[in-house]
Amino acid sequence: MVFIDDLEIWLTRKSIKNMHLRVKPPDGRIEVSAPRRLPLATIRAFVREKRAWIERQQRAIAASPRGEAAAASPEEVAQWKAVVSACVPPLIEVWEPIMGVKAGKIAYRNMTSRWGSCQPATGRICINVRLALYPPECLEYVVVHELCHLLERGHGPRFQALMTHFMPDWKERRAKLR
């Protein structure tokens, strides 16, 4: 980690040809990957040149549902859980007969890195309560995605074909979560 002016930069030196700059959710962390031999002065100049872009990205992240979730209170998380846990069972009830599957136990968690998970052996499905911050079609997408895992474990071509069969617009819905 280095400081460039008042910006905290997570610098990684790698065997690469070009420098890469990223502003990462959920907190707007600034990451720079740079060639091993690139002088620090060059990296500093690059970050300074991109400062306006960095600040725009950080503002966008802070205003996004992901940024809002990172700063949430326990009360807000409890509200999200109430909303999601009220919406998921009816969605599962609709989709199980369409897909020919049966979900097991449904759990709800405040997760930072995934929207849902599925244990095909038990049928247990876990749904991220942060989905309450997104449009309803995103929650439905995640439910169908996890139910698809009861038919196909991985995310390979068969899984994608199942998703397309059951929910033709799944890629557009998924894009709203990114």
Short mmCIF file of N, CA and C in Angstrom, two decimals:
data_model
loop_
_atom_site.label_atom_id
_atom_site.label_comp_id
_atom_site.label_asym_id
_atom_site.label_seq_id
_atom_site.Cartn_x
_atom_site.Cartn_y
_atom_site.Cartn_z
N MET A 1 0.84 -1.17 0.00
CA MET A 1 0.00 0.00 0.00
C MET A 1 0.89 1.25 0.00
N VAL A 2 0.51 2.21 -0.80
CA VAL A 2 1.23 3.49 -0.87
C VAL A 2 0.20 4.61 -0.86
N PHE A 3 0.65 5.79 -0.48
CA PHE A 3 -0.22 6.97 -0.55
C PHE A 3 0.28 7.86 -1.68
N ILE A 4 -0.65 8.28 -2.52
CA ILE A 4 -0.35 9.23 -3.57
C ILE A 4 -1.25 10.42 -3.29
N ASP A 5 -0.61 11.52 -2.89
CA ASP A 5 -1.33 12.66 -2.34
C ASP A 5 -2.13 12.13 -1.14
N ASP A 6 -3.45 12.29 -1.13
CA ASP A 6 -4.23 11.77 -0.01
C ASP A 6 -4.98 10.48 -0.36
N LEU A 7 -4.61 9.85 -1.48
CA LEU A 7 -5.26 8.62 -1.91
C LEU A 7 -4.47 7.40 -1.44
N GLU A 8 -5.18 6.46 -0.84
CA GLU A 8 -4.58 5.20 -0.43
C GLU A 8 -4.66 4.25 -1.62
N ILE A 9 -3.53 3.78 -2.07
CA ILE A 9 -3.45 2.93 -3.26
C ILE A 9 -2.92 1.56 -2.87
N TRP A 10 -3.63 0.53 -3.30
CA TRP A 10 -3.18 -0.85 -3.11
C TRP A 10 -2.39 -1.22 -4.37
N LEU A 11 -1.08 -1.20 -4.24
CA LEU A 11 -0.18 -1.40 -5.38
C LEU A 11 0.32 -2.83 -5.40
N THR A 12 0.19 -3.47 -6.56
CA THR A 12 0.69 -4.82 -6.77
C THR A 12 1.65 -4.78 -7.95
N ARG A 13 2.86 -5.27 -7.72
CA ARG A 13 3.84 -5.38 -8.81
C ARG A 13 3.73 -6.77 -9.40
N LYS A 14 3.64 -6.83 -10.75
CA LYS A 14 3.46 -8.11 -11.44
C LYS A 14 4.32 -8.17 -12.69
N SER A 15 4.40 -9.37 -13.23
CA SER A 15 5.08 -9.55 -14.52
C SER A 15 4.07 -9.26 -15.63
N ILE A 16 3.78 -7.98 -15.83
CA ILE A 16 2.84 -7.55 -16.85
C ILE A 16 3.47 -6.42 -17.65
N LYS A 17 2.90 -6.12 -18.81
CA LYS A 17 3.45 -5.06 -19.67
C LYS A 17 2.89 -3.69 -19.35
N ASN A 18 1.60 -3.63 -18.99
CA ASN A 18 0.93 -2.35 -18.80
C ASN A 18 0.40 -2.19 -17.39
N MET A 19 0.24 -0.95 -16.98
CA MET A 19 -0.32 -0.64 -15.68
C MET A 19 -1.85 -0.70 -15.77
N HIS A 20 -2.49 -1.17 -14.68
CA HIS A 20 -3.95 -1.26 -14.63
C HIS A 20 -4.44 -0.57 -13.36
N LEU A 21 -5.50 0.22 -13.50
CA LEU A 21 -6.09 0.95 -12.39
C LEU A 21 -7.54 0.51 -12.24
N ARG A 22 -7.94 0.15 -11.01
CA ARG A 22 -9.31 -0.26 -10.72
C ARG A 22 -9.80 0.42 -9.46
N VAL A 23 -11.08 0.75 -9.44
CA VAL A 23 -11.73 1.23 -8.23
C VAL A 23 -12.76 0.16 -7.89
N LYS A 24 -12.57 -0.48 -6.74
CA LYS A 24 -13.31 -1.70 -6.42
C LYS A 24 -14.45 -1.46 -5.42
N PRO A 25 -15.61 -2.03 -5.72
CA PRO A 25 -16.68 -2.03 -4.73
C PRO A 25 -16.29 -2.99 -3.60
N PRO A 26 -16.87 -2.92 -2.45
CA PRO A 26 -17.98 -2.04 -2.12
C PRO A 26 -17.55 -0.69 -1.56
N ASP A 27 -16.24 -0.53 -1.27
CA ASP A 27 -15.79 0.67 -0.56
C ASP A 27 -15.00 1.66 -1.42
N GLY A 28 -14.85 1.39 -2.71
CA GLY A 28 -14.13 2.30 -3.59
C GLY A 28 -12.62 2.21 -3.47
N ARG A 29 -12.15 1.06 -3.02
CA ARG A 29 -10.70 0.85 -2.87
C ARG A 29 -10.00 1.00 -4.21
N ILE A 30 -8.86 1.69 -4.21
CA ILE A 30 -8.10 1.94 -5.45
C ILE A 30 -6.99 0.91 -5.54
N GLU A 31 -6.99 0.15 -6.63
CA GLU A 31 -5.97 -0.86 -6.85
C GLU A 31 -5.22 -0.55 -8.13
N VAL A 32 -3.89 -0.66 -8.05
CA VAL A 32 -3.04 -0.47 -9.21
C VAL A 32 -2.16 -1.70 -9.35
N SER A 33 -2.17 -2.29 -10.55
CA SER A 33 -1.24 -3.36 -10.90
C SER A 33 -0.23 -2.73 -11.85
N ALA A 34 1.06 -2.91 -11.55
CA ALA A 34 2.09 -2.27 -12.36
C ALA A 34 3.22 -3.26 -12.66
N PRO A 35 3.89 -3.06 -13.79
CA PRO A 35 5.05 -3.89 -14.08
C PRO A 35 6.09 -3.76 -12.97
N ARG A 36 6.81 -4.83 -12.72
CA ARG A 36 7.78 -4.86 -11.63
C ARG A 36 8.79 -3.72 -11.67
N ARG A 37 9.27 -3.36 -12.82
CA ARG A 37 10.35 -2.37 -12.92
C ARG A 37 9.88 -0.94 -13.18
N LEU A 38 8.59 -0.73 -13.22
CA LEU A 38 8.07 0.61 -13.48
C LEU A 38 8.37 1.52 -12.29
N PRO A 39 8.98 2.67 -12.53
CA PRO A 39 9.31 3.57 -11.41
C PRO A 39 8.05 4.06 -10.69
N LEU A 40 8.17 4.22 -9.39
CA LEU A 40 7.07 4.71 -8.57
C LEU A 40 6.62 6.10 -9.03
N ALA A 41 7.56 6.90 -9.52
CA ALA A 41 7.22 8.24 -10.00
C ALA A 41 6.23 8.16 -11.18
N THR A 42 6.40 7.17 -12.02
CA THR A 42 5.50 6.98 -13.17
C THR A 42 4.10 6.58 -12.68
N ILE A 43 4.06 5.71 -11.67
CA ILE A 43 2.78 5.28 -11.10
C ILE A 43 2.08 6.48 -10.46
N ARG A 44 2.83 7.29 -9.71
CA ARG A 44 2.25 8.48 -9.06
C ARG A 44 1.66 9.43 -10.11
N ALA A 45 2.39 9.66 -11.19
CA ALA A 45 1.91 10.57 -12.23
C ALA A 45 0.63 10.02 -12.88
N PHE A 46 0.60 8.71 -13.10
CA PHE A 46 -0.57 8.08 -13.71
C PHE A 46 -1.80 8.24 -12.81
N VAL A 47 -1.65 7.97 -11.51
CA VAL A 47 -2.77 8.08 -10.58
C VAL A 47 -3.24 9.53 -10.49
N ARG A 48 -2.31 10.48 -10.44
CA ARG A 48 -2.70 11.89 -10.38
C ARG A 48 -3.48 12.30 -11.63
N GLU A 49 -3.03 11.80 -12.78
CA GLU A 49 -3.71 12.11 -14.04
C GLU A 49 -5.13 11.56 -14.06
N LYS A 50 -5.35 10.44 -13.39
CA LYS A 50 -6.65 9.76 -13.39
C LYS A 50 -7.51 10.12 -12.18
N ARG A 51 -7.10 11.09 -11.40
CA ARG A 51 -7.79 11.41 -10.14
C ARG A 51 -9.27 11.73 -10.34
N ALA A 52 -9.61 12.53 -11.31
CA ALA A 52 -11.02 12.88 -11.53
C ALA A 52 -11.84 11.63 -11.83
N TRP A 53 -11.29 10.74 -12.64
CA TRP A 53 -11.97 9.48 -12.97
C TRP A 53 -12.13 8.63 -11.71
N ILE A 54 -11.09 8.54 -10.90
CA ILE A 54 -11.14 7.77 -9.65
C ILE A 54 -12.25 8.30 -8.76
N GLU A 55 -12.32 9.60 -8.60
CA GLU A 55 -13.33 10.20 -7.73
C GLU A 55 -14.74 9.98 -8.26
N ARG A 56 -14.92 10.02 -9.59
CA ARG A 56 -16.23 9.73 -10.19
C ARG A 56 -16.64 8.29 -9.89
N GLN A 57 -15.69 7.37 -10.05
CA GLN A 57 -15.97 5.96 -9.78
C GLN A 57 -16.35 5.74 -8.32
N GLN A 58 -15.62 6.38 -7.41
CA GLN A 58 -15.90 6.23 -5.98
C GLN A 58 -17.28 6.79 -5.62
N ARG A 59 -17.65 7.91 -6.23
CA ARG A 59 -18.98 8.48 -5.98
C ARG A 59 -20.08 7.53 -6.49
N ALA A 60 -19.84 6.95 -7.67
CA ALA A 60 -20.83 6.03 -8.24
C ALA A 60 -20.98 4.78 -7.37
N ILE A 61 -19.87 4.28 -6.87
CA ILE A 61 -19.92 3.10 -5.99
C ILE A 61 -20.66 3.44 -4.71
N ALA A 62 -20.36 4.58 -4.11
CA ALA A 62 -21.00 4.98 -2.85
C ALA A 62 -22.51 5.14 -3.03
N ALA A 63 -22.94 5.59 -4.21
CA ALA A 63 -24.36 5.81 -4.47
C ALA A 63 -25.08 4.55 -4.92
N SER A 64 -24.34 3.49 -5.22
CA SER A 64 -24.94 2.25 -5.72
C SER A 64 -25.51 1.44 -4.56
N PRO A 65 -26.39 0.48 -4.86
CA PRO A 65 -26.89 -0.39 -3.80
C PRO A 65 -25.76 -1.10 -3.05
N ARG A 66 -24.70 -1.47 -3.78
CA ARG A 66 -23.58 -2.15 -3.14
C ARG A 66 -22.90 -1.24 -2.12
N GLY A 67 -22.73 0.03 -2.47
CA GLY A 67 -22.15 0.99 -1.54
C GLY A 67 -23.06 1.25 -0.36
N GLU A 68 -24.36 1.32 -0.62
CA GLU A 68 -25.34 1.51 0.44
C GLU A 68 -25.30 0.33 1.41
N ALA A 69 -25.17 -0.88 0.88
CA ALA A 69 -25.14 -2.08 1.71
C ALA A 69 -23.91 -2.11 2.61
N ALA A 70 -22.79 -1.62 2.10
CA ALA A 70 -21.56 -1.63 2.89
C ALA A 70 -21.66 -0.74 4.12
N ALA A 71 -22.51 0.27 4.07
CA ALA A 71 -22.64 1.23 5.18
C ALA A 71 -23.92 1.00 6.00
N ALA A 72 -24.57 -0.15 5.82
CA ALA A 72 -25.87 -0.38 6.45
C ALA A 72 -25.77 -0.69 7.94
N SER A 73 -26.80 -0.29 8.65
CA SER A 73 -26.91 -0.60 10.07
C SER A 73 -27.56 -1.99 10.23
N PRO A 74 -27.44 -2.59 11.41
CA PRO A 74 -28.11 -3.89 11.64
C PRO A 74 -29.63 -3.80 11.44
N GLU A 75 -30.21 -2.65 11.76
CA GLU A 75 -31.65 -2.49 11.56
C GLU A 75 -32.02 -2.53 10.08
N GLU A 76 -31.19 -1.88 9.26
CA GLU A 76 -31.44 -1.90 7.81
C GLU A 76 -31.32 -3.32 7.27
N VAL A 77 -30.30 -4.05 7.72
CA VAL A 77 -30.11 -5.43 7.27
C VAL A 77 -31.33 -6.28 7.67
N ALA A 78 -31.85 -6.05 8.86
CA ALA A 78 -33.04 -6.78 9.32
C ALA A 78 -34.25 -6.47 8.42
N GLN A 79 -34.37 -5.22 7.99
CA GLN A 79 -35.46 -4.84 7.08
C GLN A 79 -35.30 -5.55 5.73
N TRP A 80 -34.07 -5.60 5.23
CA TRP A 80 -33.83 -6.29 3.95
C TRP A 80 -34.21 -7.76 4.07
N LYS A 81 -33.82 -8.37 5.20
CA LYS A 81 -34.13 -9.79 5.40
C LYS A 81 -35.64 -10.00 5.41
N ALA A 82 -36.38 -9.10 6.05
CA ALA A 82 -37.84 -9.22 6.09
C ALA A 82 -38.43 -9.16 4.68
N VAL A 83 -37.93 -8.23 3.88
CA VAL A 83 -38.44 -8.08 2.51
C VAL A 83 -38.12 -9.33 1.68
N VAL A 84 -36.87 -9.74 1.70
CA VAL A 84 -36.44 -10.88 0.87
C VAL A 84 -37.12 -12.17 1.33
N SER A 85 -37.21 -12.38 2.64
CA SER A 85 -37.81 -13.63 3.13
C SER A 85 -39.33 -13.67 2.87
N ALA A 86 -39.94 -12.51 2.64
CA ALA A 86 -41.36 -12.48 2.26
C ALA A 86 -41.54 -12.76 0.77
N CYS A 87 -40.55 -12.41 -0.04
CA CYS A 87 -40.68 -12.53 -1.49
C CYS A 87 -40.22 -13.88 -2.04
N VAL A 88 -39.23 -14.49 -1.42
CA VAL A 88 -38.62 -15.70 -1.98
C VAL A 88 -39.57 -16.91 -1.98
N PRO A 89 -40.26 -17.25 -0.89
CA PRO A 89 -41.12 -18.44 -0.93
C PRO A 89 -42.16 -18.43 -2.05
N PRO A 90 -42.86 -17.30 -2.31
CA PRO A 90 -43.79 -17.32 -3.46
C PRO A 90 -43.07 -17.54 -4.80
N LEU A 91 -41.87 -16.98 -4.94
CA LEU A 91 -41.12 -17.19 -6.19
C LEU A 91 -40.76 -18.67 -6.34
N ILE A 92 -40.30 -19.28 -5.27
CA ILE A 92 -39.94 -20.70 -5.33
C ILE A 92 -41.17 -21.54 -5.64
N GLU A 93 -42.29 -21.18 -5.04
CA GLU A 93 -43.55 -21.90 -5.28
C GLU A 93 -43.95 -21.85 -6.76
N VAL A 94 -43.70 -20.70 -7.40
CA VAL A 94 -44.02 -20.55 -8.83
C VAL A 94 -43.04 -21.35 -9.69
N TRP A 95 -41.76 -21.27 -9.37
CA TRP A 95 -40.73 -21.84 -10.24
C TRP A 95 -40.49 -23.34 -10.07
N GLU A 96 -40.72 -23.90 -8.89
CA GLU A 96 -40.46 -25.34 -8.70
C GLU A 96 -41.21 -26.22 -9.71
N PRO A 97 -42.53 -26.03 -9.89
CA PRO A 97 -43.20 -26.90 -10.87
C PRO A 97 -42.77 -26.63 -12.31
N ILE A 98 -42.45 -25.40 -12.63
CA ILE A 98 -41.99 -25.07 -13.98
C ILE A 98 -40.67 -25.79 -14.28
N MET A 99 -39.79 -25.82 -13.28
CA MET A 99 -38.45 -26.39 -13.47
C MET A 99 -38.37 -27.86 -13.10
N GLY A 100 -39.38 -28.37 -12.42
CA GLY A 100 -39.37 -29.78 -12.02
C GLY A 100 -38.37 -30.07 -10.91
N VAL A 101 -38.22 -29.14 -9.98
CA VAL A 101 -37.28 -29.31 -8.86
C VAL A 101 -38.01 -29.06 -7.55
N LYS A 102 -37.36 -29.43 -6.45
CA LYS A 102 -37.90 -29.17 -5.13
C LYS A 102 -36.78 -28.64 -4.25
N ALA A 103 -36.93 -27.40 -3.80
CA ALA A 103 -35.93 -26.79 -2.93
C ALA A 103 -36.06 -27.37 -1.52
N GLY A 104 -34.95 -27.39 -0.81
CA GLY A 104 -34.96 -27.79 0.60
C GLY A 104 -35.13 -26.56 1.47
N LYS A 105 -34.35 -26.50 2.52
CA LYS A 105 -34.40 -25.38 3.46
C LYS A 105 -33.94 -24.10 2.76
N ILE A 106 -34.61 -22.99 3.05
CA ILE A 106 -34.23 -21.69 2.50
C ILE A 106 -33.65 -20.85 3.64
N ALA A 107 -32.48 -20.28 3.40
CA ALA A 107 -31.82 -19.44 4.41
C ALA A 107 -31.56 -18.07 3.80
N TYR A 108 -31.41 -17.08 4.67
CA TYR A 108 -31.19 -15.70 4.22
C TYR A 108 -29.99 -15.16 4.99
N ARG A 109 -29.02 -14.59 4.24
CA ARG A 109 -27.82 -14.05 4.88
C ARG A 109 -27.40 -12.75 4.23
N ASN A 110 -26.71 -11.93 4.99
CA ASN A 110 -26.13 -10.69 4.47
C ASN A 110 -24.72 -11.04 3.98
N MET A 111 -24.58 -11.25 2.69
CA MET A 111 -23.30 -11.71 2.11
C MET A 111 -22.68 -10.60 1.27
N THR A 112 -21.37 -10.52 1.30
CA THR A 112 -20.68 -9.46 0.54
C THR A 112 -20.25 -9.91 -0.85
N SER A 113 -20.07 -11.21 -1.07
CA SER A 113 -19.47 -11.61 -2.34
C SER A 113 -20.32 -12.53 -3.21
N ARG A 114 -21.50 -12.92 -2.78
CA ARG A 114 -22.36 -13.74 -3.64
C ARG A 114 -23.82 -13.39 -3.41
N TRP A 115 -24.61 -13.66 -4.44
CA TRP A 115 -26.04 -13.34 -4.38
C TRP A 115 -26.84 -14.51 -3.83
N GLY A 116 -26.29 -15.69 -3.95
CA GLY A 116 -26.98 -16.86 -3.45
C GLY A 116 -26.05 -18.05 -3.48
N SER A 117 -26.50 -19.15 -2.90
CA SER A 117 -25.74 -20.39 -2.97
C SER A 117 -26.73 -21.54 -2.89
N CYS A 118 -26.29 -22.70 -3.35
CA CYS A 118 -27.14 -23.87 -3.38
C CYS A 118 -26.30 -25.09 -3.05
N GLN A 119 -26.86 -25.96 -2.21
CA GLN A 119 -26.25 -27.26 -1.93
C GLN A 119 -27.13 -28.31 -2.59
N PRO A 120 -26.76 -28.73 -3.81
CA PRO A 120 -27.63 -29.65 -4.55
C PRO A 120 -27.95 -30.95 -3.80
N ALA A 121 -27.03 -31.44 -2.98
CA ALA A 121 -27.27 -32.70 -2.27
C ALA A 121 -28.45 -32.60 -1.30
N THR A 122 -28.60 -31.45 -0.66
CA THR A 122 -29.67 -31.27 0.32
C THR A 122 -30.81 -30.40 -0.19
N GLY A 123 -30.56 -29.67 -1.26
CA GLY A 123 -31.55 -28.73 -1.80
C GLY A 123 -31.58 -27.41 -1.05
N ARG A 124 -30.66 -27.23 -0.10
CA ARG A 124 -30.62 -26.00 0.70
C ARG A 124 -30.20 -24.83 -0.19
N ILE A 125 -30.96 -23.75 -0.11
CA ILE A 125 -30.67 -22.55 -0.89
C ILE A 125 -30.51 -21.39 0.08
N CYS A 126 -29.48 -20.59 -0.14
CA CYS A 126 -29.24 -19.40 0.67
C CYS A 126 -29.33 -18.18 -0.25
N ILE A 127 -30.07 -17.18 0.18
CA ILE A 127 -30.30 -15.97 -0.62
C ILE A 127 -29.74 -14.77 0.13
N ASN A 128 -29.06 -13.90 -0.59
CA ASN A 128 -28.47 -12.69 -0.02
C ASN A 128 -29.57 -11.65 0.25
N VAL A 129 -29.63 -11.17 1.49
CA VAL A 129 -30.67 -10.18 1.84
C VAL A 129 -30.44 -8.84 1.15
N ARG A 130 -29.24 -8.60 0.65
CA ARG A 130 -28.96 -7.35 -0.06
C ARG A 130 -29.74 -7.23 -1.37
N LEU A 131 -30.33 -8.32 -1.82
CA LEU A 131 -31.15 -8.27 -3.03
C LEU A 131 -32.37 -7.37 -2.84
N ALA A 132 -32.70 -7.04 -1.61
CA ALA A 132 -33.81 -6.11 -1.35
C ALA A 132 -33.51 -4.72 -1.92
N LEU A 133 -32.24 -4.42 -2.17
CA LEU A 133 -31.86 -3.11 -2.69
C LEU A 133 -31.93 -3.03 -4.22
N TYR A 134 -32.23 -4.14 -4.87
CA TYR A 134 -32.23 -4.22 -6.32
C TYR A 134 -33.65 -4.42 -6.85
N PRO A 135 -33.85 -4.22 -8.15
CA PRO A 135 -35.19 -4.44 -8.72
C PRO A 135 -35.65 -5.89 -8.50
N PRO A 136 -36.96 -6.10 -8.39
CA PRO A 136 -37.50 -7.45 -8.11
C PRO A 136 -37.05 -8.52 -9.10
N GLU A 137 -36.84 -8.12 -10.36
CA GLU A 137 -36.43 -9.12 -11.35
C GLU A 137 -35.05 -9.70 -11.03
N CYS A 138 -34.24 -8.98 -10.27
CA CYS A 138 -32.93 -9.50 -9.87
C CYS A 138 -33.10 -10.62 -8.84
N LEU A 139 -34.00 -10.43 -7.91
CA LEU A 139 -34.27 -11.48 -6.92
C LEU A 139 -34.80 -12.73 -7.61
N GLU A 140 -35.72 -12.53 -8.55
CA GLU A 140 -36.26 -13.68 -9.28
C GLU A 140 -35.16 -14.39 -10.05
N TYR A 141 -34.25 -13.64 -10.67
CA TYR A 141 -33.11 -14.24 -11.38
C TYR A 141 -32.30 -15.12 -10.43
N VAL A 142 -31.98 -14.61 -9.24
CA VAL A 142 -31.14 -15.37 -8.30
C VAL A 142 -31.88 -16.64 -7.86
N VAL A 143 -33.17 -16.55 -7.62
CA VAL A 143 -33.94 -17.73 -7.23
C VAL A 143 -33.89 -18.78 -8.33
N VAL A 144 -34.12 -18.39 -9.57
CA VAL A 144 -34.08 -19.34 -10.69
C VAL A 144 -32.67 -19.89 -10.85
N HIS A 145 -31.66 -19.04 -10.72
CA HIS A 145 -30.26 -19.47 -10.82
C HIS A 145 -29.98 -20.58 -9.80
N GLU A 146 -30.37 -20.35 -8.55
CA GLU A 146 -30.09 -21.35 -7.51
C GLU A 146 -30.92 -22.61 -7.72
N LEU A 147 -32.16 -22.48 -8.16
CA LEU A 147 -32.95 -23.67 -8.47
C LEU A 147 -32.35 -24.46 -9.63
N CYS A 148 -31.74 -23.77 -10.59
CA CYS A 148 -31.07 -24.45 -11.71
C CYS A 148 -29.93 -25.33 -11.21
N HIS A 149 -29.30 -24.90 -10.11
CA HIS A 149 -28.21 -25.72 -9.55
C HIS A 149 -28.71 -27.06 -9.02
N LEU A 150 -30.01 -27.18 -8.79
CA LEU A 150 -30.55 -28.48 -8.41
C LEU A 150 -30.56 -29.43 -9.61
N LEU A 151 -30.47 -28.87 -10.81
CA LEU A 151 -30.42 -29.66 -12.04
C LEU A 151 -28.99 -29.81 -12.58
N GLU A 152 -28.16 -28.81 -12.34
CA GLU A 152 -26.78 -28.80 -12.85
C GLU A 152 -25.90 -28.06 -11.86
N ARG A 153 -24.86 -28.73 -11.38
CA ARG A 153 -24.03 -28.19 -10.30
C ARG A 153 -23.23 -26.94 -10.71
N GLY A 154 -22.53 -27.01 -11.81
CA GLY A 154 -21.61 -25.92 -12.20
C GLY A 154 -22.30 -24.84 -13.00
N HIS A 155 -21.46 -24.00 -13.66
CA HIS A 155 -21.98 -22.90 -14.47
C HIS A 155 -21.63 -23.09 -15.95
N GLY A 156 -21.43 -24.32 -16.35
CA GLY A 156 -21.01 -24.63 -17.72
C GLY A 156 -22.13 -24.46 -18.74
N PRO A 157 -21.89 -24.97 -19.96
CA PRO A 157 -22.85 -24.81 -21.05
C PRO A 157 -24.25 -25.37 -20.74
N ARG A 158 -24.33 -26.51 -20.07
CA ARG A 158 -25.64 -27.08 -19.75
C ARG A 158 -26.40 -26.17 -18.79
N PHE A 159 -25.70 -25.64 -17.79
CA PHE A 159 -26.34 -24.72 -16.84
C PHE A 159 -26.86 -23.49 -17.57
N GLN A 160 -26.03 -22.92 -18.43
CA GLN A 160 -26.44 -21.72 -19.16
C GLN A 160 -27.62 -22.00 -20.09
N ALA A 161 -27.62 -23.19 -20.68
CA ALA A 161 -28.75 -23.57 -21.55
C ALA A 161 -30.04 -23.69 -20.73
N LEU A 162 -29.92 -24.24 -19.52
CA LEU A 162 -31.10 -24.33 -18.64
C LEU A 162 -31.60 -22.94 -18.26
N MET A 163 -30.68 -22.06 -17.91
CA MET A 163 -31.07 -20.69 -17.56
C MET A 163 -31.78 -20.02 -18.73
N THR A 164 -31.23 -20.18 -19.92
CA THR A 164 -31.84 -19.57 -21.12
C THR A 164 -33.21 -20.17 -21.39
N HIS A 165 -33.34 -21.47 -21.18
CA HIS A 165 -34.63 -22.13 -21.39
C HIS A 165 -35.69 -21.59 -20.43
N PHE A 166 -35.34 -21.50 -19.15
CA PHE A 166 -36.32 -21.08 -18.14
C PHE A 166 -36.51 -19.57 -18.06
N MET A 167 -35.44 -18.82 -18.31
CA MET A 167 -35.49 -17.36 -18.16
C MET A 167 -34.65 -16.74 -19.29
N PRO A 168 -35.24 -16.57 -20.47
CA PRO A 168 -34.47 -16.09 -21.63
C PRO A 168 -33.72 -14.77 -21.41
N ASP A 169 -34.21 -13.91 -20.52
CA ASP A 169 -33.54 -12.62 -20.30
C ASP A 169 -32.61 -12.64 -19.08
N TRP A 170 -32.14 -13.81 -18.68
CA TRP A 170 -31.34 -13.92 -17.46
C TRP A 170 -30.06 -13.10 -17.51
N LYS A 171 -29.44 -12.97 -18.66
CA LYS A 171 -28.18 -12.21 -18.75
C LYS A 171 -28.42 -10.72 -18.48
N GLU A 172 -29.53 -10.19 -18.94
CA GLU A 172 -29.86 -8.79 -18.68
C GLU A 172 -30.13 -8.57 -17.19
N ARG A 173 -30.83 -9.52 -16.58
CA ARG A 173 -31.10 -9.43 -15.15
C ARG A 173 -29.80 -9.50 -14.35
N ARG A 174 -28.94 -10.43 -14.73
CA ARG A 174 -27.65 -10.58 -14.03
C ARG A 174 -26.82 -9.31 -14.15
N ALA A 175 -26.87 -8.66 -15.31
CA ALA A 175 -26.09 -7.43 -15.53
C ALA A 175 -26.48 -6.33 -14.54
N LYS A 176 -27.72 -6.31 -14.09
CA LYS A 176 -28.16 -5.30 -13.13
C LYS A 176 -27.53 -5.49 -11.75
N LEU A 177 -27.01 -6.68 -11.49
CA LEU A 177 -26.38 -6.98 -10.21
C LEU A 177 -24.89 -6.68 -10.21
N ARG A 178 -24.35 -6.35 -11.37
CA ARG A 178 -22.90 -6.14 -11.45
C ARG A 178 -22.53 -4.70 -11.32
#
